[in-house]
Each structure stands twice: as C-alpha cells, then as structure tokens.
Amino acid sequence: MYDNNPTLPGIRKEIDENRQGEAIFFEDIHADGKRKFYIESYGCQMNFSDSEIVASILSEVGFAPTRIMESADLVLVNTCSIREKAEETVRKRLQVFNQLKTKNPGMLIGVLGCMAERLKAKFLEEEKLVDLVVGPDAYRDLPSLVQTADDGEKGINVFLSREETYADISPLRLDSNGVSAFISIMRGCDNMCSFCVVPFTRGRERSRDAFSIISEAQHLFEKGYREVTLLGQNVDSYKWTNPETNSVVNFAQLLKEVAEVNSDLRVRFSTSHPKDITDEVLHTMAAYENICKYIHLPVQSGNSRILDLMNRTYDREWYQNRVEAIYRIMPDCAISSDIIAGFCTETDEEHKDSCSMIEWARYSMSYMFYYSERPGTPAAKKLVDDVPLEIKKERLNEIIAIQNRVSLQHNLADIGKTFKVLIEGDSRKSSEEWKGRNSQNKMIVFPKSGSHKPGDYVYVKVRDANSATLLGDLVTL
Ligand code: 5AD
Ligand code: SF4
C-alpha cells in the first residue's frame, strides 16, 4: 500500500527521511462542504498505520481527506524521531507548511507522533506556528484539540497511556492498493535498547485485543485484501489476556488465528526481536503456507560487546542460534536485518563482526544506518558517541556494499525457481508489467498476460535478477 520499497536494500529508510514523506493519496470522497485534512507520514510502518487511525478519527467528526495540501484546513505531519535526520526533515516540512499558512491564515498545522512526544511543549516554543502537538497515544483527543486550536489556543496532548491500543477504531485505509494492509497488534516498547528513543516516544508495551485483530483481518479479506502485516515494535512479545477466560494468547497463537481467517490471506509480521522469537512461532510459520516465509530480525551489531552496550540482551552466538533455527525449520525462509554502524566505542574489528554477520546470516536485505545519538536515551546518558562521523560513514558504506553483494547472490540463486506471487499492481516502469511479491518478500516484475488483476495469485518463473528485484514470466502449474 505504501510502497516502502524494500527493493532498495539499505537506503530505503534514509531515502524516506530525505524525501517529502508520504502524503496520503486517495479519492476525494464526498468532500463537499466538509473541512479537509491533509496528512504526511514519516518513519516506520507503525506511523503509516497510525495515520490511518488518525484519518478514521477525523472522518468520524466530519473531516474529509485531501491529497492537495493547499486546499486543506488542517495539515498534519506524523513524525519520526529515530534519527536526527528524520527530525530535520520534519522541521523543513513545517517551514513549507508555515509559508502556506501565511496565504491561508485559517489553516491549522499539527505535529503528531514521536517528535510531538519527544519535544512536547518545547515544540510550541521552537516552532511558533504549530497549532497542535499530539503524541501517539492521544489521537482520540484530536477532535477536541482541533476545537481548542479553532478557538485560537494551542492544542497539546502528549499523555502516554498504558492501555491505549485503538482496538475499536477501524482504520481508514489510505493510499491503499486494495491488496495489502497493516494491522497494528501492539504499541510501545519495553526493551530499552540503549540507542533507541522509541520507549520514550511510544511508551510502555501493550497488546491489542486478539478478537479485534482477527476481526480486522476478516473484514479486510472480505473487502478483497489478500495480505496483512501484523505490526508491533516487538511482535514476539505479544501477550493478551482474554478477560473472560483469563487465558493468555501469545504471538504464535495469534499468528495461527490470523492465518486461519482464510488460506488465501497472506500473513506477514514485523518486527521480531532475536531475544523473543520462539520455536513455537517458527513452527507455526512452517505449518501454514499463507504465513510468509520472511522474518525481519534486526541484529543491530554482529559483535557481542557492542550488543551488550546496546542492551540488546543477546550476544552473537544467541543470534546465530536463532538464525540456524529459522533455516532448520524453514529452509526457504528469507531473513532481513537492521544494522547500526559506528555505535559508541565500536572498534574496526568489532565493525568487521557486523560485516561478517551479513554474509553468515545470508540476509536477503537490510536497513542500514550509522549511529545517531538521541537525547535522553541510555546511550546518550551513559556512553560516549566517540566514533567520528567520517568513520561511521565509511563503515556504513562498507556494510551497504557487502549487503548489496549478498542480496544479489540471494536473488541470483532464485533464477530458474517458480514462486507464487501476489499481484500488487503495475510495475513502476511499465503498465505492461505487473509487480508482486513472493512469500520471501522479494519483489518480482513480470509481463502481463491474460486477465489477471491486483489481488490475484499467480505463478512466476524467475528469469533474471538484480540486487533489488527479480524478473520473471507467468507460468501455469
Ligand atoms: N541511530 C541509528 N539507528 C537507529 N535505529 C534506532 N535508533 C537508532 C539510532 N539512534 C535503527 C535500528 C532500528 C531501526 C528502526 O532504526 O536499527 O532497528
Ligand atoms: Fe527500539 Fe529496541 Fe524497542 Fe526496537 S526493540 S523499538 S530498537 S527499544
């Protein structure tokens, strides 16, 4: 739905931060006479998913979405704080919105998400022309905050909740391809990785009512969707207690329930934590054809001393053991990763351990970053950000080059294989070609023939590959 483009290994997220975010595009639905809102989202999939909740809340109170910023009465930006660059991008966008506001003084500007949470009221001091500051757990309050702003005051709510999961809100699917959708299954994070601002911006971990998740998946399937991605900062620690029976649902059980909604509904999930991913999850994946054989298992560093400083609570050996379990239980599973180059005190030798992990684990792709110190995090408080920027960049480039080579090898090994592919839409380059993904989350482009449409499953034999995409031809089995 949002083309997050894993076809560009390693640079996707950095690109996300440099471009103009992702405006929400959808048909102007019955907008006559209604106030209009425009929303741009930055950062992780969870933010995109949250924007759909925001859109739902606003449409309930009579706002209509628009894709044209200039015609909006309310301009919102859903922000990310994970790296400094992400915040810089948002600040630049706010300047653009503010220029617009000088021409249209009635327009309201709102900052949502992690940056709102991190900076709180400081935002209102620093960025004078922001009217609303709303943290990730306060979206239900948006209608009354808009009212406050309409009355000429600043609307701010950055209260973090221990319970909010927006379980009862049916997201307004935005910019949807009608085939794949996100389902948020939990919020927050309790892990306290030392580099990460997320526990501070998204609060404590909480799991959403399993029944509401399953029914959302059912509804999506009935509407024609064929793929859902279960989202959480750490899906493996999903844990929901049924208040009626007191029985506990874990992630493996939830996965099974969602997979059983329909065998034609593909199920994906993100993100897994190496300390928490269980063999039960792996066996559940293996048992259901429609649970995709793809795991995003961020390693962050391949070196045990650095992992300890990062407070990841596993070491290199533990991680390797999990990877071995994945390949043993699902030999055809693809694994991807997140890697941070140049964390505090990392030596050249320790960096080499991250390089070797890419080859060892045979990642199909990775998201790669250099370390960016975030104020208030345990690393910022206790460790010295002592790797010079030049070295961080050098190490990152080395990591990217290795991953590109490994991705290419991974993809070349698929030549001659036939995959079941879910058609997502026209390829980026041509309306004569379809694009879709295989179970391993690889994008495959192939010439159209016959009367297929997005949402159909087809079989495609791979003829060629580069490090980002497979090219193939339709086959009948
Ligand atoms: N600097 C660089 N990368 C970071 N990430 C999280 N915090 C930081 C930081 N301070 C990366 C991690 C995480 C991904 C979403 O972003 O790799 O898995
Ligand atoms: Fe951040 Fe770690 Fe939580 Fe991921 S698991 S969101 S990296 S604290």
Short mmCIF file of C-alpha atoms and ligand atoms in Angstrom, two decimals:
data_model
loop_
_atom_site.label_atom_id
_atom_site.label_comp_id
_atom_site.label_asym_id
_atom_site.label_seq_id
_atom_site.Cartn_x
_atom_site.Cartn_y
_atom_site.Cartn_z
CA MET A 1 0.00 0.00 0.00
CA TYR A 2 2.72 2.45 0.86
CA ASP A 3 5.50 1.45 -1.42
CA ASN A 4 8.06 1.09 1.30
CA ASN A 5 10.29 -0.27 -1.35
CA PRO A 6 12.42 -2.95 0.18
CA THR A 7 13.77 -3.22 -3.36
CA LEU A 8 16.39 -0.66 -2.47
CA PRO A 9 18.37 -2.50 0.14
CA GLY A 10 19.80 -0.38 2.83
CA ILE A 11 18.84 3.02 1.68
CA ARG A 12 15.10 2.91 1.97
CA LYS A 13 14.76 4.48 5.35
CA GLU A 14 17.37 7.14 4.67
CA ILE A 15 15.54 7.96 1.46
CA ASP A 16 12.27 8.06 3.39
CA GLU A 17 13.77 10.67 5.59
CA ASN A 18 15.08 12.78 2.77
CA ARG A 19 12.07 12.84 0.56
CA GLN A 20 8.87 14.61 1.29
CA GLY A 21 7.33 11.89 3.36
CA GLU A 22 4.35 10.09 2.04
CA ALA A 23 1.31 12.20 1.54
CA ILE A 24 -1.89 10.31 1.88
CA PHE A 25 -3.46 9.89 -1.50
CA PHE A 26 -6.93 8.74 -2.01
CA GLU A 27 -10.01 9.68 -3.89
CA ASP A 28 -11.73 12.83 -2.70
CA ILE A 29 -14.67 11.20 -1.02
CA HIS A 30 -17.80 13.30 -0.60
CA ALA A 31 -15.71 16.26 0.44
CA ASP A 32 -18.39 18.85 -0.38
CA GLY A 33 -18.73 21.40 2.35
CA LYS A 34 -16.55 19.45 4.77
CA ARG A 35 -13.36 20.71 6.32
CA LYS A 36 -10.39 18.97 4.79
CA PHE A 37 -7.29 17.46 6.30
CA TYR A 38 -4.01 16.55 4.68
CA ILE A 39 -1.53 14.23 6.38
CA GLU A 40 2.07 13.33 5.64
CA SER A 41 3.76 10.40 7.35
CA TYR A 42 7.42 9.76 8.06
CA GLY A 43 9.31 6.89 9.62
CA CYS A 44 8.23 3.36 10.36
CA GLN A 45 5.24 1.33 9.20
CA MET A 46 3.64 1.90 12.58
CA ASN A 47 3.44 5.62 11.80
CA PHE A 48 1.73 4.94 8.49
CA SER A 49 -0.67 2.66 10.28
CA ASP A 50 -1.30 5.33 12.94
CA SER A 51 -2.09 7.88 10.23
CA GLU A 52 -4.93 5.61 9.14
CA ILE A 53 -6.29 5.67 12.69
CA VAL A 54 -6.00 9.46 12.74
CA ALA A 55 -7.83 9.64 9.41
CA SER A 56 -10.59 7.46 10.79
CA ILE A 57 -10.98 9.61 13.92
CA LEU A 58 -11.10 12.82 11.88
CA SER A 59 -13.55 11.48 9.33
CA GLU A 60 -15.88 10.49 12.19
CA VAL A 61 -16.14 14.15 13.13
CA GLY A 62 -16.81 15.38 9.61
CA PHE A 63 -13.37 16.00 8.15
CA ALA A 64 -12.65 14.79 4.63
CA PRO A 65 -9.18 13.80 3.48
CA THR A 66 -7.46 15.63 0.69
CA ARG A 67 -4.31 14.99 -1.24
CA ILE A 68 -3.89 18.67 -2.03
CA MET A 69 -2.07 20.38 0.77
CA GLU A 70 -3.07 23.83 -0.48
CA SER A 71 -6.76 23.06 -0.10
CA ALA A 72 -6.50 21.68 3.43
CA ASP A 73 -7.91 23.32 6.54
CA LEU A 74 -5.81 21.05 8.72
CA VAL A 75 -2.27 20.00 7.74
CA LEU A 76 -0.80 17.19 9.81
CA VAL A 77 2.63 15.64 9.85
CA ASN A 78 3.12 12.28 11.54
CA THR A 79 6.72 12.40 12.68
CA CYS A 80 9.65 10.12 13.48
CA SER A 81 12.42 10.76 16.00
CA ILE A 82 14.53 7.68 15.48
CA ARG A 83 17.46 9.53 13.94
CA GLU A 84 18.36 13.20 13.88
CA LYS A 85 17.95 13.35 10.12
CA ALA A 86 14.30 12.29 10.38
CA GLU A 87 13.62 15.23 12.67
CA GLU A 88 15.46 17.67 10.41
CA THR A 89 13.26 16.60 7.51
CA VAL A 90 10.13 17.29 9.50
CA ARG A 91 11.35 20.72 10.55
CA LYS A 92 11.90 21.59 6.88
CA ARG A 93 8.39 20.46 6.04
CA LEU A 94 6.99 22.59 8.83
CA GLN A 95 8.60 25.64 7.22
CA VAL A 96 6.83 24.81 3.97
CA PHE A 97 3.51 24.42 5.78
CA ASN A 98 4.06 27.70 7.53
CA GLN A 99 4.64 29.52 4.25
CA LEU A 100 1.34 28.14 3.11
CA LYS A 101 -0.28 29.37 6.28
CA THR A 102 0.75 32.94 5.56
CA LYS A 103 -1.50 32.73 2.48
CA ASN A 104 -4.25 30.87 4.29
CA PRO A 105 -4.32 32.12 7.89
CA GLY A 106 -7.25 29.90 8.92
CA MET A 107 -5.27 26.76 8.26
CA LEU A 108 -4.19 24.69 11.28
CA ILE A 109 -0.85 22.87 11.46
CA GLY A 110 -0.44 19.83 13.66
CA VAL A 111 2.53 17.69 14.63
CA LEU A 112 1.74 14.09 15.50
CA GLY A 113 3.76 11.09 16.60
CA CYS A 114 7.19 10.61 18.05
CA MET A 115 8.59 14.11 17.63
CA ALA A 116 5.49 15.58 19.24
CA GLU A 117 6.02 13.22 22.15
CA ARG A 118 9.74 13.86 22.45
CA LEU A 119 9.61 17.64 22.30
CA LYS A 120 6.21 18.19 23.92
CA ALA A 121 5.51 21.84 24.73
CA LYS A 122 9.02 22.75 23.60
CA PHE A 123 7.67 22.29 20.11
CA LEU A 124 5.29 25.16 20.58
CA GLU A 125 8.11 27.41 21.74
CA GLU A 126 10.51 26.43 19.00
CA GLU A 127 8.09 26.24 16.10
CA LYS A 128 5.78 29.14 16.76
CA LEU A 129 3.37 28.33 14.00
CA VAL A 130 2.42 24.86 15.12
CA ASP A 131 -1.15 24.79 16.41
CA LEU A 132 -1.42 21.17 17.56
CA VAL A 133 1.05 18.81 19.23
CA VAL A 134 -0.35 15.31 19.64
CA GLY A 135 1.53 12.27 20.91
CA PRO A 136 0.95 8.70 19.64
CA ASP A 137 -1.48 7.76 22.41
CA ALA A 138 -3.61 10.90 22.23
CA TYR A 139 -5.23 10.65 18.80
CA ARG A 140 -8.72 10.17 20.20
CA ASP A 141 -8.38 13.67 21.59
CA LEU A 142 -7.72 15.20 18.16
CA PRO A 143 -11.28 16.48 17.58
CA SER A 144 -11.28 18.45 20.81
CA LEU A 145 -7.71 19.65 20.27
CA VAL A 146 -8.75 20.95 16.84
CA GLN A 147 -11.61 22.74 18.58
CA THR A 148 -9.14 24.32 21.01
CA ALA A 149 -6.96 25.44 18.11
CA ASP A 150 -10.02 26.81 16.30
CA ASP A 151 -10.62 28.91 19.39
CA GLY A 152 -7.17 30.40 18.99
CA GLU A 153 -5.33 28.40 21.62
CA LYS A 154 -2.66 25.76 21.22
CA GLY A 155 -3.91 22.18 21.35
CA ILE A 156 -1.48 19.83 23.07
CA ASN A 157 -1.85 16.29 24.39
CA VAL A 158 1.25 14.14 24.79
CA PHE A 159 -0.11 11.87 27.50
CA LEU A 160 1.27 8.34 27.14
CA SER A 161 -1.15 5.60 28.03
CA ARG A 162 -0.64 2.11 29.43
CA GLU A 163 -3.81 0.84 27.79
CA GLU A 164 -4.50 2.63 24.51
CA THR A 165 -4.40 0.28 21.51
CA TYR A 166 -7.11 1.92 19.36
CA ALA A 167 -8.57 -1.59 19.19
CA ASP A 168 -12.09 -0.41 18.36
CA ILE A 169 -11.10 2.05 15.64
CA SER A 170 -11.42 0.83 12.12
CA PRO A 171 -8.54 2.47 10.24
CA LEU A 172 -9.38 4.47 7.14
CA ARG A 173 -7.18 2.74 4.59
CA LEU A 174 -5.14 5.41 2.93
CA ASP A 175 -3.41 5.32 -0.41
CA SER A 176 -4.26 1.66 -0.45
CA ASN A 177 -3.56 -0.72 -3.30
CA GLY A 178 -6.58 -2.70 -2.05
CA VAL A 179 -4.36 -5.78 -1.67
CA SER A 180 -2.12 -5.30 1.39
CA ALA A 181 -2.88 -3.63 4.71
CA PHE A 182 -1.22 -3.13 8.06
CA ILE A 183 -2.81 -4.29 11.28
CA SER A 184 -1.35 -2.84 14.44
CA ILE A 185 -1.28 -5.58 17.11
CA MET A 186 0.56 -3.82 19.90
CA ARG A 187 2.02 -0.47 20.83
CA GLY A 188 5.06 0.80 22.68
CA CYS A 189 8.23 -1.00 23.63
CA ASP A 190 9.69 -2.14 26.94
CA ASN A 191 13.08 -3.18 25.66
CA MET A 192 15.24 -0.17 26.30
CA CYS A 193 17.85 -0.76 23.65
CA SER A 194 20.32 1.91 24.68
CA PHE A 195 20.35 3.74 21.31
CA CYS A 196 16.61 3.91 20.87
CA VAL A 197 14.21 6.75 21.53
CA VAL A 198 11.10 4.61 20.93
CA PRO A 199 10.40 3.59 24.54
CA PHE A 200 10.30 7.31 25.39
CA THR A 201 8.14 8.39 22.47
CA ARG A 202 5.76 5.45 22.29
CA GLY A 203 5.60 4.44 25.90
CA ARG A 204 5.08 1.09 27.57
CA GLU A 205 4.35 -2.04 25.63
CA ARG A 206 0.71 -3.17 25.43
CA SER A 207 -1.04 -5.75 23.30
CA ARG A 208 -4.29 -5.29 21.47
CA ASP A 209 -7.39 -7.44 21.97
CA ALA A 210 -6.86 -10.56 19.83
CA PHE A 211 -10.51 -10.71 18.75
CA SER A 212 -10.35 -7.18 17.34
CA ILE A 213 -7.23 -8.13 15.38
CA ILE A 214 -8.81 -11.24 13.91
CA SER A 215 -11.99 -9.42 13.02
CA GLU A 216 -9.99 -6.65 11.33
CA ALA A 217 -8.23 -9.33 9.26
CA GLN A 218 -11.59 -10.90 8.40
CA HIS A 219 -13.04 -7.57 7.28
CA LEU A 220 -10.02 -6.83 5.16
CA PHE A 221 -10.28 -10.22 3.47
CA GLU A 222 -13.97 -9.66 2.78
CA LYS A 223 -13.12 -6.30 1.21
CA GLY A 224 -10.71 -8.03 -1.17
CA TYR A 225 -7.42 -7.58 0.67
CA ARG A 226 -5.09 -10.55 0.34
CA GLU A 227 -2.20 -9.65 2.61
CA VAL A 228 -1.98 -8.32 6.15
CA THR A 229 1.14 -7.29 8.02
CA LEU A 230 0.85 -7.55 11.79
CA LEU A 231 2.74 -4.62 13.24
CA GLY A 232 4.42 -4.04 16.55
CA GLN A 233 7.77 -2.79 17.84
CA ASN A 234 8.42 -6.30 19.13
CA VAL A 235 5.70 -8.67 17.90
CA ASP A 236 7.21 -11.72 19.62
CA SER A 237 6.31 -10.31 23.00
CA TYR A 238 2.63 -10.00 22.03
CA LYS A 239 0.65 -11.20 25.03
CA TRP A 240 -3.04 -10.63 25.53
CA THR A 241 -5.15 -11.99 28.35
CA ASN A 242 -8.74 -12.76 27.48
CA PRO A 243 -10.63 -11.07 30.35
CA GLU A 244 -13.47 -13.57 30.10
CA THR A 245 -11.47 -16.77 30.28
CA ASN A 246 -8.20 -15.46 31.70
CA SER A 247 -6.38 -17.44 29.02
CA VAL A 248 -3.31 -15.86 27.51
CA VAL A 249 -2.79 -15.50 23.76
CA ASN A 250 0.84 -15.35 22.67
CA PHE A 251 2.20 -14.29 19.28
CA ALA A 252 2.37 -17.82 17.85
CA GLN A 253 -1.29 -18.37 18.74
CA LEU A 254 -2.32 -15.02 17.29
CA LEU A 255 -0.44 -15.77 14.09
CA LYS A 256 -2.23 -19.10 13.77
CA GLU A 257 -5.65 -17.49 14.31
CA VAL A 258 -4.99 -14.82 11.69
CA ALA A 259 -3.65 -17.42 9.24
CA GLU A 260 -6.87 -19.38 9.70
CA VAL A 261 -9.03 -16.43 8.66
CA ASN A 262 -8.55 -17.68 5.11
CA SER A 263 -5.82 -19.67 3.39
CA ASP A 264 -5.85 -17.02 0.62
CA LEU A 265 -4.92 -14.29 3.07
CA ARG A 266 -1.18 -13.88 3.34
CA VAL A 267 0.12 -13.02 6.78
CA ARG A 268 3.31 -11.10 7.43
CA PHE A 269 4.62 -9.51 10.59
CA SER A 270 7.21 -7.01 11.74
CA THR A 271 9.37 -6.58 13.80
CA SER A 272 10.80 -9.63 15.54
CA HIS A 273 13.28 -9.43 18.38
CA PRO A 274 16.05 -12.06 18.44
CA LYS A 275 15.70 -12.49 22.19
CA ASP A 276 11.98 -13.25 21.97
CA ILE A 277 11.33 -15.14 18.73
CA THR A 278 10.36 -18.66 19.78
CA ASP A 279 10.50 -22.02 18.03
CA GLU A 280 6.72 -22.10 18.51
CA VAL A 281 6.47 -19.06 16.19
CA LEU A 282 8.79 -20.71 13.68
CA HIS A 283 6.81 -23.98 13.70
CA THR A 284 3.56 -22.05 13.28
CA MET A 285 5.04 -20.26 10.28
CA ALA A 286 6.15 -23.58 8.80
CA ALA A 287 2.72 -25.13 9.33
CA TYR A 288 0.79 -22.50 7.35
CA GLU A 289 1.51 -21.91 3.69
CA ASN A 290 -0.09 -18.47 3.91
CA ILE A 291 2.23 -17.24 6.67
CA CYS A 292 5.00 -15.71 4.62
CA LYS A 293 8.45 -17.19 4.90
CA TYR A 294 10.16 -13.97 5.73
CA ILE A 295 11.46 -12.66 9.04
CA HIS A 296 12.80 -9.22 9.75
CA LEU A 297 15.22 -9.99 12.58
CA PRO A 298 17.33 -6.91 13.31
CA VAL A 299 20.80 -7.81 14.58
CA GLN A 300 21.95 -4.16 15.09
CA SER A 301 25.57 -5.32 15.54
CA GLY A 302 27.41 -8.57 14.94
CA ASN A 303 29.67 -8.05 17.93
CA SER A 304 28.80 -9.29 21.42
CA ARG A 305 30.47 -6.44 23.32
CA ILE A 306 28.60 -3.85 21.27
CA LEU A 307 25.35 -5.80 21.61
CA ASP A 308 25.82 -5.67 25.36
CA LEU A 309 26.37 -1.89 25.25
CA MET A 310 23.27 -1.63 23.10
CA ASN A 311 21.39 -3.56 25.80
CA ARG A 312 20.04 -5.94 23.18
CA THR A 313 20.13 -8.76 25.77
CA TYR A 314 21.54 -11.33 23.35
CA ASP A 315 25.01 -11.97 22.02
CA ARG A 316 26.35 -13.01 18.62
CA GLU A 317 26.02 -16.72 19.44
CA TRP A 318 22.42 -16.40 20.59
CA TYR A 319 21.55 -14.54 17.40
CA GLN A 320 23.28 -17.15 15.26
CA ASN A 321 21.40 -19.87 17.07
CA ARG A 322 18.08 -18.17 16.19
CA VAL A 323 19.11 -17.85 12.54
CA GLU A 324 20.08 -21.52 12.47
CA ALA A 325 16.69 -22.44 13.95
CA ILE A 326 14.92 -20.41 11.25
CA TYR A 327 16.81 -22.09 8.40
CA ARG A 328 16.41 -25.53 10.03
CA ILE A 329 12.65 -25.19 10.47
CA MET A 330 12.05 -23.26 7.21
CA PRO A 331 14.88 -23.81 4.72
CA ASP A 332 13.19 -21.44 2.24
CA CYS A 333 12.78 -18.56 4.71
CA ALA A 334 14.36 -15.18 3.92
CA ILE A 335 15.79 -13.10 6.73
CA SER A 336 16.42 -9.36 6.73
CA SER A 337 18.06 -7.12 9.30
CA ASP A 338 18.71 -3.65 10.69
CA ILE A 339 22.34 -2.76 11.28
CA ILE A 340 23.84 0.26 13.01
CA ALA A 341 27.39 1.27 12.06
CA GLY A 342 29.68 3.15 14.43
CA PHE A 343 27.90 2.71 17.74
CA CYS A 344 29.70 4.17 20.79
CA THR A 345 33.24 2.81 21.23
CA GLU A 346 32.95 0.38 18.30
CA THR A 347 36.40 -0.60 17.03
CA ASP A 348 37.32 -1.54 13.47
CA GLU A 349 37.48 -5.16 14.48
CA GLU A 350 34.07 -5.07 16.10
CA HIS A 351 32.70 -3.43 12.96
CA LYS A 352 34.05 -6.38 10.97
CA ASP A 353 31.80 -8.64 13.05
CA SER A 354 28.78 -6.80 11.65
CA CYS A 355 30.18 -7.24 8.14
CA SER A 356 30.71 -10.95 8.61
CA MET A 357 27.23 -11.40 10.08
CA ILE A 358 25.66 -10.21 6.82
CA GLU A 359 27.42 -12.97 4.91
CA TRP A 360 26.92 -15.56 7.62
CA ALA A 361 23.18 -14.95 8.04
CA ARG A 362 22.67 -14.51 4.27
CA TYR A 363 20.31 -11.57 4.72
CA SER A 364 18.10 -11.01 1.70
CA MET A 365 18.25 -7.31 2.54
CA SER A 366 18.97 -4.94 5.40
CA TYR A 367 18.17 -1.46 6.56
CA MET A 368 21.49 0.11 7.46
CA PHE A 369 22.25 3.26 9.40
CA TYR A 370 25.07 5.00 11.13
CA TYR A 371 24.57 5.70 14.80
CA SER A 372 22.79 8.93 15.60
CA GLU A 373 22.76 9.87 19.26
CA ARG A 374 19.27 10.63 20.55
CA PRO A 375 18.87 12.92 23.57
CA GLY A 376 17.63 11.22 26.71
CA THR A 377 18.40 7.64 25.63
CA PRO A 378 20.54 5.43 27.90
CA ALA A 379 23.39 5.59 25.36
CA ALA A 380 23.27 9.38 25.31
CA LYS A 381 23.39 9.44 29.10
CA LYS A 382 25.99 6.77 29.77
CA LEU A 383 28.15 6.26 26.67
CA VAL A 384 30.41 8.46 24.59
CA ASP A 385 29.47 8.92 20.95
CA ASP A 386 33.15 8.71 20.07
CA VAL A 387 33.28 7.22 16.57
CA PRO A 388 33.99 10.17 14.22
CA LEU A 389 31.27 10.83 11.63
CA GLU A 390 33.70 10.11 8.78
CA ILE A 391 34.42 6.65 10.20
CA LYS A 392 30.73 5.97 10.80
CA LYS A 393 30.03 6.78 7.17
CA GLU A 394 32.93 4.66 5.96
CA ARG A 395 31.73 1.69 7.99
CA LEU A 396 28.18 2.18 6.81
CA ASN A 397 29.32 2.24 3.18
CA GLU A 398 31.23 -0.98 3.70
CA ILE A 399 28.17 -2.61 5.25
CA ILE A 400 25.96 -1.42 2.38
CA ALA A 401 28.41 -2.75 -0.23
CA ILE A 402 28.52 -6.17 1.44
CA GLN A 403 24.74 -6.33 1.80
CA ASN A 404 24.28 -5.37 -1.85
CA ARG A 405 26.57 -8.21 -2.86
CA VAL A 406 24.81 -10.69 -0.56
CA SER A 407 21.37 -9.52 -1.80
CA LEU A 408 22.49 -10.02 -5.37
CA GLN A 409 23.72 -13.55 -4.61
CA HIS A 410 20.46 -14.27 -2.79
CA ASN A 411 18.44 -13.10 -5.78
CA LEU A 412 20.62 -14.79 -8.43
CA ALA A 413 20.05 -18.08 -6.57
CA ASP A 414 16.34 -17.69 -7.38
CA ILE A 415 16.85 -17.77 -11.14
CA GLY A 416 15.00 -20.77 -12.56
CA LYS A 417 12.75 -21.11 -9.49
CA THR A 418 8.98 -20.67 -9.67
CA PHE A 419 7.19 -18.67 -6.97
CA LYS A 420 3.62 -18.00 -6.00
CA VAL A 421 3.23 -14.24 -6.35
CA LEU A 422 0.51 -11.93 -5.09
CA ILE A 423 -0.08 -9.23 -7.71
CA GLU A 424 0.08 -5.76 -6.14
CA GLY A 425 -0.26 -3.55 -9.24
CA ASP A 426 1.57 -2.18 -12.25
CA SER A 427 5.33 -2.21 -12.08
CA ARG A 428 6.91 1.14 -11.51
CA LYS A 429 8.34 1.30 -15.01
CA SER A 430 5.52 0.00 -17.19
CA SER A 431 1.79 -0.62 -17.27
CA GLU A 432 2.60 -3.65 -19.43
CA GLU A 433 4.12 -5.36 -16.40
CA TRP A 434 2.83 -6.48 -13.02
CA LYS A 435 4.71 -6.27 -9.77
CA GLY A 436 4.10 -8.52 -6.80
CA ARG A 437 5.91 -10.29 -4.01
CA ASN A 438 6.74 -13.86 -3.29
CA SER A 439 6.42 -15.33 0.17
CA GLN A 440 10.03 -14.31 0.90
CA ASN A 441 9.03 -10.67 0.40
CA LYS A 442 11.00 -10.28 -2.80
CA MET A 443 9.55 -8.02 -5.45
CA ILE A 444 9.04 -9.79 -8.78
CA VAL A 445 8.26 -7.94 -12.01
CA PHE A 446 6.77 -9.85 -14.94
CA PRO A 447 4.96 -9.11 -18.23
CA LYS A 448 1.18 -9.08 -18.10
CA SER A 449 -0.74 -11.71 -19.97
CA GLY A 450 -4.27 -13.00 -19.56
CA SER A 451 -6.88 -11.34 -17.40
CA HIS A 452 -5.19 -11.08 -14.04
CA LYS A 453 -5.76 -8.24 -11.59
CA PRO A 454 -4.21 -6.96 -8.38
CA GLY A 455 -5.02 -9.36 -5.54
CA ASP A 456 -4.68 -12.45 -7.75
CA TYR A 457 -2.16 -15.16 -7.00
CA VAL A 458 -0.08 -16.29 -9.97
CA TYR A 459 2.99 -18.43 -10.51
CA VAL A 460 6.08 -16.72 -11.87
CA LYS A 461 9.32 -18.34 -13.00
CA VAL A 462 12.37 -16.19 -12.37
CA ARG A 463 14.44 -15.44 -15.46
CA ASP A 464 16.78 -12.72 -14.20
CA ALA A 465 17.64 -10.75 -11.09
CA ASN A 466 19.49 -7.75 -9.74
CA SER A 467 20.20 -6.96 -6.10
CA ALA A 468 16.76 -5.40 -5.65
CA THR A 469 14.26 -7.18 -7.89
CA LEU A 470 13.53 -10.49 -9.57
CA LEU A 471 12.33 -10.54 -13.18
CA GLY A 472 10.22 -13.42 -14.41
CA ASP A 473 7.43 -14.82 -16.56
CA LEU A 474 4.00 -16.17 -15.78
CA VAL A 475 3.75 -19.96 -15.81
CA THR A 476 0.86 -22.32 -15.30
CA LEU A 477 1.44 -25.18 -12.92
N1 5AD B 1 20.81 5.64 15.44
C1 5AD B 1 20.83 4.90 14.31
N2 5AD B 1 19.91 3.96 14.03
C2 5AD B 1 18.95 3.73 14.94
N3 5AD B 1 17.92 2.87 14.96
C3 5AD B 1 17.23 3.06 16.10
N4 5AD B 1 17.79 4.03 16.83
C4 5AD B 1 18.87 4.47 16.13
C5 5AD B 1 19.85 5.45 16.38
N5 5AD B 1 19.85 6.18 17.49
C6 5AD B 1 17.68 1.88 13.92
C7 5AD B 1 17.71 0.48 14.49
C8 5AD B 1 16.27 0.09 14.50
C9 5AD B 1 15.74 0.84 13.30
C10 5AD B 1 14.27 1.00 13.26
O1 5AD B 1 16.38 2.09 13.38
O2 5AD B 1 18.44 -0.32 13.59
O3 5AD B 1 16.06 -1.30 14.38
FE1 SF4 B 2 13.85 0.48 19.88
FE2 SF4 B 2 14.82 -1.79 20.69
FE3 SF4 B 2 12.23 -1.28 21.04
FE4 SF4 B 2 13.19 -1.75 18.58
S1 SF4 B 2 13.14 -3.20 20.25
S2 SF4 B 2 11.81 -0.11 19.20
S3 SF4 B 2 15.19 -0.85 18.69
S4 SF4 B 2 13.93 -0.22 22.02
#
